[in-house]
Coordinates of C-alpha atoms and ligand atoms in Angstrom, one line a residue:
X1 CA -3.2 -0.6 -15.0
X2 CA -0.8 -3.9 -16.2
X3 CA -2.6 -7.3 -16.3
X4 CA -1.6 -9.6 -13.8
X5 CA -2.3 -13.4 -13.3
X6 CA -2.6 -15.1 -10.2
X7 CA -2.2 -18.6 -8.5
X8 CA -4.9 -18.8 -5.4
X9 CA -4.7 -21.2 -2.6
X10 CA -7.4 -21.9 -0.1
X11 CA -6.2 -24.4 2.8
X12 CA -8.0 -22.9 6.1
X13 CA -10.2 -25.5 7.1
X14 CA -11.3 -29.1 5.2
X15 CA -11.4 -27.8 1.7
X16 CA -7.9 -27.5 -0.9
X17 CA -9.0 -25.0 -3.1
X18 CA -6.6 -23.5 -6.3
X19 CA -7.7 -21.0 -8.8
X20 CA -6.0 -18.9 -11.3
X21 CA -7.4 -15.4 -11.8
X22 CA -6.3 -13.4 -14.1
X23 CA -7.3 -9.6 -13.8
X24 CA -8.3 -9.2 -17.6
X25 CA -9.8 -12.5 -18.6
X26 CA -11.5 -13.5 -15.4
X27 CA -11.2 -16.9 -13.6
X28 CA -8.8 -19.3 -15.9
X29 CA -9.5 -22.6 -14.0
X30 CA -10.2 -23.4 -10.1
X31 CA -10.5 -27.2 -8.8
X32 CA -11.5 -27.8 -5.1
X33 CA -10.8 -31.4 -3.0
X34 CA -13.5 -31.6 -0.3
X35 CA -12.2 -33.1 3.3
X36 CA -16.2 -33.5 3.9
X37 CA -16.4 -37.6 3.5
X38 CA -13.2 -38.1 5.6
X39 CA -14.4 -35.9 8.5
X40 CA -17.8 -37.1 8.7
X41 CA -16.3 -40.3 10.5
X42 CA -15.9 -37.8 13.7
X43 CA -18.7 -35.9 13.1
X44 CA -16.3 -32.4 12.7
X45 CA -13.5 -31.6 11.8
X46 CA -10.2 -33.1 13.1
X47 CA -7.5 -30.5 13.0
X48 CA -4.5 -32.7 12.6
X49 CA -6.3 -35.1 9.7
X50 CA -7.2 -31.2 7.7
X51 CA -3.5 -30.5 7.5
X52 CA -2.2 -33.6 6.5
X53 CA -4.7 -34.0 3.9
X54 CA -4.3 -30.4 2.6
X55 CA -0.3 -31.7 2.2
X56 CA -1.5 -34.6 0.6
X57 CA -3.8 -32.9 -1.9
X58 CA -2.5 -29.4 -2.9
X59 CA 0.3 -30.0 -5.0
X60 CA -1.7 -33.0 -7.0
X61 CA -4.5 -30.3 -7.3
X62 CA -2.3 -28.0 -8.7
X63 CA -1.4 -29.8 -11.2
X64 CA -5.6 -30.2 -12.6
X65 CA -5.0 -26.5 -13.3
X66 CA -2.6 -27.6 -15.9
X67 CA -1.0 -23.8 -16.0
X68 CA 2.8 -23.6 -16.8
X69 CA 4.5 -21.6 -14.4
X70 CA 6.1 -18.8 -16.2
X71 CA 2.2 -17.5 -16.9
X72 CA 1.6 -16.8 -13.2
X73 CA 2.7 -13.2 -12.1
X74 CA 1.7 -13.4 -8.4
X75 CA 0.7 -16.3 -5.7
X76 CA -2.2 -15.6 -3.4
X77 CA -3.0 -18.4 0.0
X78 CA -5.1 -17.6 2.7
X79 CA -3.2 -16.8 5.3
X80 CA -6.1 -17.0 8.0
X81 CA -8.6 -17.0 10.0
X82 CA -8.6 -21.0 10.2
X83 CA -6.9 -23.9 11.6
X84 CA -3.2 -22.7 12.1
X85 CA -2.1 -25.9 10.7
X86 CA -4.1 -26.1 8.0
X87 CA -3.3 -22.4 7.2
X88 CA 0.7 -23.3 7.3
X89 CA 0.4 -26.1 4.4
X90 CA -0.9 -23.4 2.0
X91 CA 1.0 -20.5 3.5
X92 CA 4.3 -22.4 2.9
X93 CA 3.6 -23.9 -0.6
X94 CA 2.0 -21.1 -1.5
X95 CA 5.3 -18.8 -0.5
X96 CA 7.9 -21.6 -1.8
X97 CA 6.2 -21.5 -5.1
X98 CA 6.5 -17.8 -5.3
X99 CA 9.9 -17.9 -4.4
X100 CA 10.7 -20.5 -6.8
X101 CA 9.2 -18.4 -9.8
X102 CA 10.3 -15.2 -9.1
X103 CA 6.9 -13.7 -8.5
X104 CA 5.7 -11.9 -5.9
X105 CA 3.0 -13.6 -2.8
X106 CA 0.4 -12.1 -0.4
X107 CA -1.3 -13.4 2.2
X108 CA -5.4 -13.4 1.9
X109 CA -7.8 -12.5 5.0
X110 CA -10.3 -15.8 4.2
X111 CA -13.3 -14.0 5.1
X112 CA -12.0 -10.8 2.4
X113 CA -12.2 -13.6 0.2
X114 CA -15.7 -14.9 0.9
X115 CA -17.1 -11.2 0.5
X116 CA -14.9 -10.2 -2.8
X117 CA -16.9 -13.7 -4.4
X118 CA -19.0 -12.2 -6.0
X119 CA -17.2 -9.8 -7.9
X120 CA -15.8 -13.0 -9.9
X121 CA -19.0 -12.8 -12.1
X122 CA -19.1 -10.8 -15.4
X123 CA -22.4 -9.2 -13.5
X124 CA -21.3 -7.9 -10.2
X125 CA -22.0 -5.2 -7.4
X126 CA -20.6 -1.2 -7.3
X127 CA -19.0 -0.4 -4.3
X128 CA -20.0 0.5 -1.5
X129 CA -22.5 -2.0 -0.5
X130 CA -23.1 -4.0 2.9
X131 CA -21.7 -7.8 3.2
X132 CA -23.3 -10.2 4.9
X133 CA -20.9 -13.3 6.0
X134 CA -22.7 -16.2 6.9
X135 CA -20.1 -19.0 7.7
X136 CA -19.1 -21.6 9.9
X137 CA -16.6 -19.7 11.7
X138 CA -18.2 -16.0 11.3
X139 CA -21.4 -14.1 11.1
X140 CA -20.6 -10.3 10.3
X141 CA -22.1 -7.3 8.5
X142 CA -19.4 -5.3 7.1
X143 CA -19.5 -1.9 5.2
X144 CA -17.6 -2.5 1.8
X145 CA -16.3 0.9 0.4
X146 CA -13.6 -1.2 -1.8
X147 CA -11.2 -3.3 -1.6
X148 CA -9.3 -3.5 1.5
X149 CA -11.8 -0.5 2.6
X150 CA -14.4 -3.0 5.4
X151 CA -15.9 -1.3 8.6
X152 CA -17.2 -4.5 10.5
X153 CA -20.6 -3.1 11.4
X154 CA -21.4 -6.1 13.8
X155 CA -20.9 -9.9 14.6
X156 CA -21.9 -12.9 16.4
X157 CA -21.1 -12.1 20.2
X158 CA -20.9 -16.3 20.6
X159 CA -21.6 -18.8 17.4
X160 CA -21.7 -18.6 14.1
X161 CA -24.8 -19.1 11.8
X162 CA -23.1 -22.1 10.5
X163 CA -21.7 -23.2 13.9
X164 CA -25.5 -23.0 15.0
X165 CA -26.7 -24.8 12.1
X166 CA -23.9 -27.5 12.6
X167 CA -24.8 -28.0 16.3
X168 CA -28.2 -28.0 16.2
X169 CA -27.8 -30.7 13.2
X170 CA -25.8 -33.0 15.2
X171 CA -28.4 -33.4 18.1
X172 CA -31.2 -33.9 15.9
X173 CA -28.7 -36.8 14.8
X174 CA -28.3 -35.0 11.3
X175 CA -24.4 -35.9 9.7
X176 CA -21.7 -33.7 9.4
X177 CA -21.6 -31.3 8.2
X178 CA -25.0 -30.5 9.3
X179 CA -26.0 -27.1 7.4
X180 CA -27.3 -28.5 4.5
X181 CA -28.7 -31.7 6.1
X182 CA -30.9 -29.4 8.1
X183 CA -32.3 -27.1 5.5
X184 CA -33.3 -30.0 4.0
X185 CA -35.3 -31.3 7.0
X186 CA -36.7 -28.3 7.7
X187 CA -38.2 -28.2 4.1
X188 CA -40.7 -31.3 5.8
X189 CA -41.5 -29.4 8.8
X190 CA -44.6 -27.6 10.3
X191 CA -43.4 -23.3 10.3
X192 CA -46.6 -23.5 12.9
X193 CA -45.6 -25.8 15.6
X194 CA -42.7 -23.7 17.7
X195 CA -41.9 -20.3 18.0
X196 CA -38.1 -20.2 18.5
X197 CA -36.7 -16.4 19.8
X198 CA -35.2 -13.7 17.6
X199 CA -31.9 -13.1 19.1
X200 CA -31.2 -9.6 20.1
X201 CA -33.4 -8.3 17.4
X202 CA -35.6 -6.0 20.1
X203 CA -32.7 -4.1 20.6
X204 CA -30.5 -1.7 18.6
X205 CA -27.3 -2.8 17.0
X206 CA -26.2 -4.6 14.6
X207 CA -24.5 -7.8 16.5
X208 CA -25.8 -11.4 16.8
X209 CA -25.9 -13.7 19.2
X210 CA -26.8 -17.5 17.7
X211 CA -26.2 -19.6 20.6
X212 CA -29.4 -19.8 22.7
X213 CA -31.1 -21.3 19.6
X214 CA -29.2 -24.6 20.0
X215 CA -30.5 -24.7 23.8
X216 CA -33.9 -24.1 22.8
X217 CA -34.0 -26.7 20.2
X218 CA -32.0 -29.2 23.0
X219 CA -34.9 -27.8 25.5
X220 CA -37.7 -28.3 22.6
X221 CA -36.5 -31.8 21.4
X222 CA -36.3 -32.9 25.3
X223 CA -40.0 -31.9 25.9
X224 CA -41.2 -33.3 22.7
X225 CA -39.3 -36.7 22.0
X226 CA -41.4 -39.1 21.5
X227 CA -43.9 -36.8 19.1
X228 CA -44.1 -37.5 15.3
X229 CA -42.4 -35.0 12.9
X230 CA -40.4 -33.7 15.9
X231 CA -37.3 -33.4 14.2
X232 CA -38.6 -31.6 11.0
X233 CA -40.5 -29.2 13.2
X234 CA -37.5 -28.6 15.7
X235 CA -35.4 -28.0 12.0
X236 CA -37.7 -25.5 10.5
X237 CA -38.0 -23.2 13.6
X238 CA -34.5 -23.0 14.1
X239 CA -33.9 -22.4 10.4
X240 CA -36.7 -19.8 10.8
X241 CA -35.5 -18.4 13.5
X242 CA -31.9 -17.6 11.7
X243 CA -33.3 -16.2 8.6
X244 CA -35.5 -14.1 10.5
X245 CA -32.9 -12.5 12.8
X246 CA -30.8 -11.9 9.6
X247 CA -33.3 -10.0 8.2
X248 CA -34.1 -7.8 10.3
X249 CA -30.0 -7.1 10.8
X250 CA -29.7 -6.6 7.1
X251 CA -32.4 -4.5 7.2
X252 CA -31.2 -2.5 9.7
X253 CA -27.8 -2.5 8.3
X254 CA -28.9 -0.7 5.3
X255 CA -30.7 1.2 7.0
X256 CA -28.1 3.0 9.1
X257 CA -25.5 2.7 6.4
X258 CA -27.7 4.5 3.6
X259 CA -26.7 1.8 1.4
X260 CA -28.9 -0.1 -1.2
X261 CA -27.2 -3.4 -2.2
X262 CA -26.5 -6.1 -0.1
X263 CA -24.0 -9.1 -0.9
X264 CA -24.7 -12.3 1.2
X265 CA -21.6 -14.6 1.1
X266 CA -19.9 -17.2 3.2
X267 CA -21.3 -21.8 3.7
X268 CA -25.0 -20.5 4.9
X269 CA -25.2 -18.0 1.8
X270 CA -26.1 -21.2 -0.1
X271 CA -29.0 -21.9 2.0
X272 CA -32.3 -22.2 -0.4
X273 CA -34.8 -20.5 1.8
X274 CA -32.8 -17.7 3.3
X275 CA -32.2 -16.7 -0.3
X276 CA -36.1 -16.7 -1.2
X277 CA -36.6 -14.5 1.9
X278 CA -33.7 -12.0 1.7
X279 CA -35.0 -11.0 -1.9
X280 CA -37.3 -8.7 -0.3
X281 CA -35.0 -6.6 2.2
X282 CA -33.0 -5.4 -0.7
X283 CA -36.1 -4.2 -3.1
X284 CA -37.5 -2.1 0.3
X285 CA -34.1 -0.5 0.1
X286 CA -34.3 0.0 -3.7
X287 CA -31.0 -1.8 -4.3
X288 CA -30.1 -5.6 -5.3
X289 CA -28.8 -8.6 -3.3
X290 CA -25.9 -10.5 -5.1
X291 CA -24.3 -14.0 -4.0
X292 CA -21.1 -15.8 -5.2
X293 CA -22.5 -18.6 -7.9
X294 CA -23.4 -21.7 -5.4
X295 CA -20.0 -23.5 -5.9
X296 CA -18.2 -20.3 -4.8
X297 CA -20.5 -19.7 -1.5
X298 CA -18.8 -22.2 0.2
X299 CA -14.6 -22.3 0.7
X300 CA -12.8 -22.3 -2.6
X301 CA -9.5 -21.4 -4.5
X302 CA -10.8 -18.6 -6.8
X303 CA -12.3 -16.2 -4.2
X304 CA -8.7 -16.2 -3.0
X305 CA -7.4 -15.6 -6.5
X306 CA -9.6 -13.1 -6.7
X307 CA -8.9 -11.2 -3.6
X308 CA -4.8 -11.5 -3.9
X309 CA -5.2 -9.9 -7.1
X310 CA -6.3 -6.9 -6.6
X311 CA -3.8 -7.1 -3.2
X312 CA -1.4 -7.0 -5.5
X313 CA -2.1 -5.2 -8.2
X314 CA -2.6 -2.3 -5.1
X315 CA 1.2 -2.9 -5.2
X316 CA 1.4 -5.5 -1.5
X317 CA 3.6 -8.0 -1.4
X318 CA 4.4 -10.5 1.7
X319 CA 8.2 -10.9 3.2
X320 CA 10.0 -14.6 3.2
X321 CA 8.5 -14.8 6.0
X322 CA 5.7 -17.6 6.4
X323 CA 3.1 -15.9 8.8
X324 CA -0.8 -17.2 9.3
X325 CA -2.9 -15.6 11.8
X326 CA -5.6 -18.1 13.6
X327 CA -7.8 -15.6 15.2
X328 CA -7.5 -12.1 12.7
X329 CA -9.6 -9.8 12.3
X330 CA -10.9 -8.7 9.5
X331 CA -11.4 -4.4 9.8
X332 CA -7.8 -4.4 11.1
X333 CA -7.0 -5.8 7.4
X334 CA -6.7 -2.1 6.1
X335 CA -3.9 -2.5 3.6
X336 CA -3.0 -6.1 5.1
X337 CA -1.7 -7.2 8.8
X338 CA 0.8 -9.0 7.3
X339 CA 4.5 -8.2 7.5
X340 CA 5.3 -6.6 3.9
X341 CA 8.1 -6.0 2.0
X342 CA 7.8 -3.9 -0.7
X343 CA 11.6 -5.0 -1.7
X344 CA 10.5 -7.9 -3.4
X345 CA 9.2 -8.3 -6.5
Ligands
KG4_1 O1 -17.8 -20.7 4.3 P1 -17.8 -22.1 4.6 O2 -17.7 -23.1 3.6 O3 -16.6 -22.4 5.6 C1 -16.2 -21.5 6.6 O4 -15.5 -20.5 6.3 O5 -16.7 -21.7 7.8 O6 -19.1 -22.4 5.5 C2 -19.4 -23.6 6.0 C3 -20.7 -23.5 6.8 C4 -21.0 -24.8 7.6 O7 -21.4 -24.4 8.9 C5 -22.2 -25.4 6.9 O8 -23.1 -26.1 7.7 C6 -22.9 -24.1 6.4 O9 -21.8 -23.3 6.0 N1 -23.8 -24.4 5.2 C7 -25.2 -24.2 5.3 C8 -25.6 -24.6 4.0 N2 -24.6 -24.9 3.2 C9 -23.5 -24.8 4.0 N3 -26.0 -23.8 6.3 C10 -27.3 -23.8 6.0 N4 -27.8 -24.1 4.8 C11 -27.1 -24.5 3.8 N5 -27.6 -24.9 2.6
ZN2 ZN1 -15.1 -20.0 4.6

């Protein structure tokens, strides 16, 4: 198999991420600009502001790679799920630059790259093993068998783990983006006080449903207002509540799949106490649990790297055409969704 270098390019929602990966000596260099402080004026993120400070950034960020050109023999972007026109700023510089050098471009399924993150790290799963994606736009369990090879074995039915975490942040009057903010409020609160429900865990499958947590905390926080420690307590059963329904899915997920190791990825995969918890669901199955290095959890350049390389080391490679894909996916991306053309170089 030939070497093979490669620019990434993560622009779906408020991060710019670039990375070069290079398929013999690992990660070269990645640099990541955060929307976050910009954002957190409107408490989420504004569409229209993420695309024109991914144009802004990317090409400046490009540039802290300090790489000269005729070293890169393939460019990688996401080319969705995400905001379409945050997709289109990478999707088009990403596809100009290829053009411009000669080399060949493929577009990346984001959440492909959140699940290959791990397998940056010198120390890094076999296939198969199950995936748990834990983001702001997606909660799935997927079966890996390699790359490109992902049966989605379930997913949230309504809101993401971090969607849930995000809303349920904001009406405790926690900041944007809330995640974080309330893992580390629910570090000061009382596990005994409420008893939040287990979504669809008393029934088989393997889909989630995270909604009904953000009522109950609403309904909880309503009864309760004027009590002390409120907030924390309100924090730490929702956050128990989440890692507790993961569980029992990844459990279950192994379970049914045979499988031993489990790699949690995706915003919420950073969360402190879900990892501390999870530890124990892969030992019962006799296999390991592996997560992308904390920087890496969250949106960046190098999973994307990552992920187009081996796309394109399999041989794909994207038309002219510049194509992103809001809503995709991701078991349909079997060999890749994207129009090919196997004419170019
Ligand atoms: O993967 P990511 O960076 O972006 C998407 O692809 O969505 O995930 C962002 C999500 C947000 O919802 C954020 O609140 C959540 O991950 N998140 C966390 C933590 N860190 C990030 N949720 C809980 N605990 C954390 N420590
Ligand atoms: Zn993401």
């Amino acid at each position: 198999m030939f070497a093979m270098r490669v620019l990434g390019i993560e622009t779906s929602c408020d991060e710019t991420g670039v990375a070069i990966f290079d398929s013999e000596l690992g990660l070269l260099g990645h640099a990541l600009h955060s929307q976050v402080a910009m954002h957190a004026e409107y408490g989420g993120v504004v569409p229209e502001l993420a695309s024109r400070d991914h144009v802004r950034k990317l090409l400046p960020l490009l540039q802290e790679l300090n790489f000269s050109a005729e070293t890169i023999d393939g460019v990688a972007y996401t080319a969705g799920p995400g905001l379409i026109g945050a997709l289109l700023v990478g999707a088009s510089i990403g596809r100009a630059l290829a053009w411009a050098w000669g080399v060949p471009a493929v577009g990346v399924h984001h959440m492909e790259g959140h699940l290959l993150a791990p397998m940056l790290e010198v120390h890094r799963p076999e296939y198969p093993f199950v995936a748990l994606l834990v983001s702001g736009g997606h909660t799935q369990l997927v079966r890996v068998d390699e790359v490109g090879q992902y049966l989605l074995l379930g997913e949230s039915l309504d809101d993401a783990a971090g969607e849930a975490f995000d809303k349920t942040a904001k009406l405790l009057g926690l900041g944007y983006p809330g995640g974080p903010a309330l893992a580390r409020l629910a570090e000061h609160g009382d596990p005994g006080r409420f008893r939040f429900p287990r979504p669809m865990t008393n029934r088989p499958g393997l889909d989630f449903s995270f909604s009904g947590l953000k009522t109950f905390a609403i309904n909880t926080l309503r009864e309760h207002q004027d009590e002390s420690g409120i907030h924390a307590d309100i924090a730490r059963a929702f956050q128990d509540a989440v890692i507790d329904t993961l569980i029992i899915k990844c459990r279950r997920a192994l379970r049914e799949t045979g499988l031993r190791d489990l790699v949690v990825a995706g915003g919420v995969s950073a969360n402190c106490a879900l990892r501390s918890r999870l530890g124990v669901v892969a030992d019962e199955a006799g296999g390991k649990i592996w997560y992308p290095r904390p920087e890496f959890c969250t949106d960046n350049g190098a999973m994307i790297a990552y992920a187009g390389c081996q796309r394109l080391l399999a041989g794909e490679r994207q038309s002219l055409a510049i194509e992103v894909m809001a809503r995709w996916p991701l078991a349909r991306n079997q060999g890749n969704d994207l129009k090919e053309d196997r004419s170019l170089r």
